[in-house]
PDB file of C-alpha atoms in Angstrom:
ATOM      1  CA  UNK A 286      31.556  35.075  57.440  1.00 71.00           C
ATOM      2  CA  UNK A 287      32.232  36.096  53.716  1.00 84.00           C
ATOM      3  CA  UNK A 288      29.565  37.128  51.647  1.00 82.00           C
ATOM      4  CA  UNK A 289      28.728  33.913  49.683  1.00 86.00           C
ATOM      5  CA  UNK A 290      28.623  32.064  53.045  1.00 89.00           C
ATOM      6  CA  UNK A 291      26.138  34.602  54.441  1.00 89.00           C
ATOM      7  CA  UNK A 292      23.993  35.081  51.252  1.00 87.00           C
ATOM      8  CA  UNK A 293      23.945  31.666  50.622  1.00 90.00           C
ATOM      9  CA  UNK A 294      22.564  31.220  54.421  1.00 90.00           C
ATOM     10  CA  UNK A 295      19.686  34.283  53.940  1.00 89.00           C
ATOM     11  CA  UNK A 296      18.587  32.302  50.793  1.00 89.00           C
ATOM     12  CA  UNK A 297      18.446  29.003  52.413  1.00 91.00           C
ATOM     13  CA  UNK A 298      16.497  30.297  55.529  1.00 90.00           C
ATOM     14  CA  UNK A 299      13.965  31.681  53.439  1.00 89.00           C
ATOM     15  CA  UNK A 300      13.520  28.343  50.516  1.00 90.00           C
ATOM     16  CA  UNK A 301      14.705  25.250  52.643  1.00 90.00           C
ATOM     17  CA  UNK A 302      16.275  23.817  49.839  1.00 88.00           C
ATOM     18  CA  UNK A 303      19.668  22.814  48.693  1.00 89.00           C
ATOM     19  CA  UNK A 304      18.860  22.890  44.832  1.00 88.00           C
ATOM     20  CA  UNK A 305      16.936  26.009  44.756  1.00 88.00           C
ATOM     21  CA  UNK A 306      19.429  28.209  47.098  1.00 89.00           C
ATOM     22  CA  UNK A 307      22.657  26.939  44.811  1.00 89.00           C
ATOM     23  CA  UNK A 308      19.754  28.315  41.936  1.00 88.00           C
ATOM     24  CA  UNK A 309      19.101  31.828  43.524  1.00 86.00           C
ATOM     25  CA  UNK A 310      22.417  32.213  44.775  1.00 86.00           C
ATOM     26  CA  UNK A 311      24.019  32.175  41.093  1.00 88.00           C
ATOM     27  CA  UNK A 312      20.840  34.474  40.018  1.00 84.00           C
ATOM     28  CA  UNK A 313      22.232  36.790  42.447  1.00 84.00           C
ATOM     29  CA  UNK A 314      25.629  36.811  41.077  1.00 82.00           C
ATOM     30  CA  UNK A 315      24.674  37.035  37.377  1.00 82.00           C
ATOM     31  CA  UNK A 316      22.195  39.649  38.174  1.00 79.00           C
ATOM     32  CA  UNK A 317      25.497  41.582  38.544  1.00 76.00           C
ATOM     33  CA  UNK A 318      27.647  40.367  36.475  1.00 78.00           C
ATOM     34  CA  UNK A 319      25.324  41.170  33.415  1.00 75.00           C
ATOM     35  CA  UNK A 320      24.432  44.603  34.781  1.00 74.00           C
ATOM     36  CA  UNK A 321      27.887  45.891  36.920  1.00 71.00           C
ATOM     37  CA  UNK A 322      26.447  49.317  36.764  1.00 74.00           C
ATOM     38  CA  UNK A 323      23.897  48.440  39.291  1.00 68.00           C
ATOM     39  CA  UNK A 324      26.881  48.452  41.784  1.00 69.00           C
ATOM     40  CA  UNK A 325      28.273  52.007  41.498  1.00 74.00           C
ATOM     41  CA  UNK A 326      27.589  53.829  44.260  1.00 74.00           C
ATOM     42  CA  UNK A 327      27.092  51.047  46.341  1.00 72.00           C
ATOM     43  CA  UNK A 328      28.683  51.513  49.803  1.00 77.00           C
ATOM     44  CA  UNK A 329      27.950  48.394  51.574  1.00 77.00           C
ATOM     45  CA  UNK A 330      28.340  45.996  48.767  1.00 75.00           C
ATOM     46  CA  UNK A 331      27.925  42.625  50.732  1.00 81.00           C
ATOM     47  CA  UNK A 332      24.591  44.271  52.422  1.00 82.00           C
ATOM     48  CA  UNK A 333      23.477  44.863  48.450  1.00 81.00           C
ATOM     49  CA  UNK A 334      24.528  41.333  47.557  1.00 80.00           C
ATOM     50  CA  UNK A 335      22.583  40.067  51.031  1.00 84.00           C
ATOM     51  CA  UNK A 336      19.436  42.304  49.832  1.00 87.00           C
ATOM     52  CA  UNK A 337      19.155  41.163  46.593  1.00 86.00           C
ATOM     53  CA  UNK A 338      19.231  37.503  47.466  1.00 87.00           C
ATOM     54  CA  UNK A 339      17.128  37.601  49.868  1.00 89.00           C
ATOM     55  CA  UNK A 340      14.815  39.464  47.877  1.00 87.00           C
ATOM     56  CA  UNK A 341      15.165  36.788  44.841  1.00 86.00           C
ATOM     57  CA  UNK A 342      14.364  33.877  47.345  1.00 89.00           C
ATOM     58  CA  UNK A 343      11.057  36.048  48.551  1.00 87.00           C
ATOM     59  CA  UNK A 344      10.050  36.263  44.914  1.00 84.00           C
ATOM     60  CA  UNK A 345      10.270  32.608  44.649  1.00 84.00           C
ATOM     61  CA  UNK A 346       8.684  31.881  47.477  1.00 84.00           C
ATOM     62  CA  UNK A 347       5.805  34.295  45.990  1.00 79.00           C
ATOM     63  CA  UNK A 348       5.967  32.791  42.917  1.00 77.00           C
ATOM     64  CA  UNK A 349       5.881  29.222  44.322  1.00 76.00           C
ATOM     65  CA  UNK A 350       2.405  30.324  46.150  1.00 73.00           C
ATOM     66  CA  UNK A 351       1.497  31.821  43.251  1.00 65.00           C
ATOM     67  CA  UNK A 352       1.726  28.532  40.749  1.00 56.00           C
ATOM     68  CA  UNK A 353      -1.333  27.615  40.711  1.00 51.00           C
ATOM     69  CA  UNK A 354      -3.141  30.662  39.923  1.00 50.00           C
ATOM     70  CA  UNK A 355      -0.849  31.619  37.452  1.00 48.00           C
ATOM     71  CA  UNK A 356      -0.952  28.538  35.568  1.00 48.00           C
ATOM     72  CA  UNK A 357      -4.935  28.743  35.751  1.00 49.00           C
ATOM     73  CA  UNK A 358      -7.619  27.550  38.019  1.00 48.00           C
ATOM     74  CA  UNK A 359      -8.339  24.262  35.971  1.00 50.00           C
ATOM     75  CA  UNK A 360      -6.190  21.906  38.476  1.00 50.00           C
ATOM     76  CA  UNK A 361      -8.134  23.054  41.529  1.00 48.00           C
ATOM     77  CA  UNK A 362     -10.814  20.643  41.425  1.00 50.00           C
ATOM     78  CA  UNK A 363      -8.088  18.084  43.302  1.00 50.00           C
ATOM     79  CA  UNK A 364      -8.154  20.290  46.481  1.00 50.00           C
ATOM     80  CA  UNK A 365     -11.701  21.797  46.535  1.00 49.00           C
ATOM     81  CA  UNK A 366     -13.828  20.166  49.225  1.00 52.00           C
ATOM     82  CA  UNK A 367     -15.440  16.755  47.982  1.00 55.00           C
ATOM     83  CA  UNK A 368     -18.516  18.083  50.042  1.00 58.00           C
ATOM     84  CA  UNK A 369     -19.140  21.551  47.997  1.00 57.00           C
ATOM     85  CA  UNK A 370     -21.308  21.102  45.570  1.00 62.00           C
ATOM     86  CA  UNK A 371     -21.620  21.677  41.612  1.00 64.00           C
ATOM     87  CA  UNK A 372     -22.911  24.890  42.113  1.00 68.00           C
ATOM     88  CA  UNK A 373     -20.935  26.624  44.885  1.00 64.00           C
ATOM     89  CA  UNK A 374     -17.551  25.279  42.990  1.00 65.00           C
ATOM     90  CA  UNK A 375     -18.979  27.294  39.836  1.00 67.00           C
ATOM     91  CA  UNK A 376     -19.872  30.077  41.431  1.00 64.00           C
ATOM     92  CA  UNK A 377     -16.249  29.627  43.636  1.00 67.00           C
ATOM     93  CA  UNK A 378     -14.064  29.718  40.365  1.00 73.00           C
ATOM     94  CA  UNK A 379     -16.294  32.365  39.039  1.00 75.00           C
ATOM     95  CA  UNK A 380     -15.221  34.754  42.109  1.00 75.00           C
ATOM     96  CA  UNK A 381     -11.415  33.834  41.098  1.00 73.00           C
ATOM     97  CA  UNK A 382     -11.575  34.416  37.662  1.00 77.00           C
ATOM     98  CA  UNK A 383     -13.262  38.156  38.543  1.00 77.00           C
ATOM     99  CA  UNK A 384     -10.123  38.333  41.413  1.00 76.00           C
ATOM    100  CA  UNK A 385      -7.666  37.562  38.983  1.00 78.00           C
ATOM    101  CA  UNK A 386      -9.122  39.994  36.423  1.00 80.00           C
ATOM    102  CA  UNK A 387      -9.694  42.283  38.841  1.00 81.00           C
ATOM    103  CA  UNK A 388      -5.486  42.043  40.158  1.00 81.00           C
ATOM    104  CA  UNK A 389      -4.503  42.372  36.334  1.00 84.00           C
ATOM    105  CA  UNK A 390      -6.040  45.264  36.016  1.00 86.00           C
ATOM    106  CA  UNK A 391      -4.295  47.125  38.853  1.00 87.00           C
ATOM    107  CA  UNK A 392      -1.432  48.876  38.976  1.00 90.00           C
ATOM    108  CA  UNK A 393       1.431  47.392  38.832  1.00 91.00           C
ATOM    109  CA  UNK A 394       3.190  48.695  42.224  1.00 92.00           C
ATOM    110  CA  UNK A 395      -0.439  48.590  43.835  1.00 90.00           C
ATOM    111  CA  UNK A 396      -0.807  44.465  43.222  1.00 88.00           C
ATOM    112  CA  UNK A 397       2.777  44.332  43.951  1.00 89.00           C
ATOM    113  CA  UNK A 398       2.214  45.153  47.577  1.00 89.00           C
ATOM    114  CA  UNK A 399      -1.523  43.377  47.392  1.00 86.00           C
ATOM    115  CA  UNK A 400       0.706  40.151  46.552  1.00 85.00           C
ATOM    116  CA  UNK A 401       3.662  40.449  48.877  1.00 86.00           C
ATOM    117  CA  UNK A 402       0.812  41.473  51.638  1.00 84.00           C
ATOM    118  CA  UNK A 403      -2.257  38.426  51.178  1.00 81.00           C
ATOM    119  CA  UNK A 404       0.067  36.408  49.696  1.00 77.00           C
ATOM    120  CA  UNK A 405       4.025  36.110  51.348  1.00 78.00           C
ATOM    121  CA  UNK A 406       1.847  37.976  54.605  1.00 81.00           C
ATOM    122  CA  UNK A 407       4.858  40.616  54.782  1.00 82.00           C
ATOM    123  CA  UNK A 408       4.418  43.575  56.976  1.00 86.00           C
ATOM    124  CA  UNK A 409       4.410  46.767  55.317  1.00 86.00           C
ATOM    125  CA  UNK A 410       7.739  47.604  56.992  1.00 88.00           C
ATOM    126  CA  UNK A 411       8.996  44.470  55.142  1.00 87.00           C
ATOM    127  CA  UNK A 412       7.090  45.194  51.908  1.00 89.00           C
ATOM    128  CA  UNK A 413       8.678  48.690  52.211  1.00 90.00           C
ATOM    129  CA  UNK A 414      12.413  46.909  52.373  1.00 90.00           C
ATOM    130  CA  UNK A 415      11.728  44.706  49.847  1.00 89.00           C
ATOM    131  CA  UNK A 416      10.778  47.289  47.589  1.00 91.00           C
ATOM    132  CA  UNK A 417      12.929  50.030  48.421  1.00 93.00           C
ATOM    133  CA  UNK A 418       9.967  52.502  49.378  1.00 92.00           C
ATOM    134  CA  UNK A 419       8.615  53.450  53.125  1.00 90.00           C
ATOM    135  CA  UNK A 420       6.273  51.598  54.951  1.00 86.00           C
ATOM    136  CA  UNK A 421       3.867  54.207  54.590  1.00 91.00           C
ATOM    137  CA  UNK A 422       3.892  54.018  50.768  1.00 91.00           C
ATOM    138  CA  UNK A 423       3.520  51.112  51.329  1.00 90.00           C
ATOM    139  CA  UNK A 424       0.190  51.566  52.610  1.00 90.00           C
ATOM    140  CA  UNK A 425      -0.841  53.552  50.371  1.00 90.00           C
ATOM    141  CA  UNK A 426      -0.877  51.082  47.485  1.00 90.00           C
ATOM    142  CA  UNK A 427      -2.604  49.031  49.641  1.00 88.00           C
ATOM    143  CA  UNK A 428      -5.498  51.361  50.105  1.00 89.00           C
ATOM    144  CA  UNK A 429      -5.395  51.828  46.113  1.00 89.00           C
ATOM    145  CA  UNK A 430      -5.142  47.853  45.431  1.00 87.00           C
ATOM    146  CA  UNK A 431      -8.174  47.664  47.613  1.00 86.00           C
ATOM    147  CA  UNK A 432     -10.611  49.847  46.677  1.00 87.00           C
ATOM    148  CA  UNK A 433      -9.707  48.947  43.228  1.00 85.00           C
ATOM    149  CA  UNK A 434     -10.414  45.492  43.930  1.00 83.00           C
ATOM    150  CA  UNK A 435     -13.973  46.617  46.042  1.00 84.00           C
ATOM    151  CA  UNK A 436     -14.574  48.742  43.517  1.00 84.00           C
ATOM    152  CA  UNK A 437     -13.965  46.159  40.309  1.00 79.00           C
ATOM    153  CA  UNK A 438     -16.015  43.768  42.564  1.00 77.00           C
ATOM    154  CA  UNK A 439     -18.781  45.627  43.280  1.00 80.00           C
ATOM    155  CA  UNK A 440     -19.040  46.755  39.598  1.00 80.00           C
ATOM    156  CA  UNK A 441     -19.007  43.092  38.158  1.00 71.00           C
ATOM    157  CA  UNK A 442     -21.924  42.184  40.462  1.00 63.00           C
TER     158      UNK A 442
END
């Protein structure tokens, strides 16, 4: 299998969709052909090629998940529970807003891993692929994303 065949089968396994693996797959190509330095040194270049798709289609998929917290928490009222009340929705979108505040604040590598863990549940052995670091790094930003979270909670009441 040649290395467009096989990246282009990685992407789709991971986004299910004709349009958006045709999308990624090109990213993946460009991504080198605007940078070739990225490549030197390289020994298994389809593995690299493989990698980096796979990795673009996981950020999509993140980024997908993500949508509607990044765009804001205003168009959540359509999928909140038409039994909570006035109160517990305020005091629900409250607790986001101090989670989201709380996230920007972090790190960046820490909510990195908080994201790709709570979010795209990857394992820290996958987090640690995806990001080129060890599993038990890994961890370790974990540990820092969440006490900084407790600690940002706790502190805001």
């Amino acid at each position: 299998m040649d290395v467009r065949s096989r990246l282009t089968h990685v992407i789709y396994g991971r986004v299910q969709c004709s349009a958006t693996t045709a999308d990624l797959l090109q990213d993946t190509f460009l991504r080198f052909w605007e940078r070739p330095g990225l490549l030197r040194g390289v020994a298994d270049l389809a593995g690299y090629f493989v990698t980096t798709g796979r990795n673009l289609a996981l950020d999509h998929q993140r980024r997908k998940k993500l949508a509607p917290f990044v765009d804001g928490i205003e168009g959540l009222e359509a999928i909140s529970d038409p039994g909570q009340s006035v109160e517990s929705t305020a005091i629900s979108r409250q607790e986001l807003r101090r989670v989201q505040a709380a996230l920007g604040r972090m790190p960046p590598r820490a909510r990195q891993v908080f994201m790709l863990s709570r979010i795209d549940g990857l394992t820290y052995v996958e987090i640690g692929d995806h990001l080129g670091i060890s599993p038990k790094t890994a961890f370790g930003h974990m540990v820092v994303a969440l006490e900084r979270l407790r600690a940002e909670m706790k502190a805001q009441g």
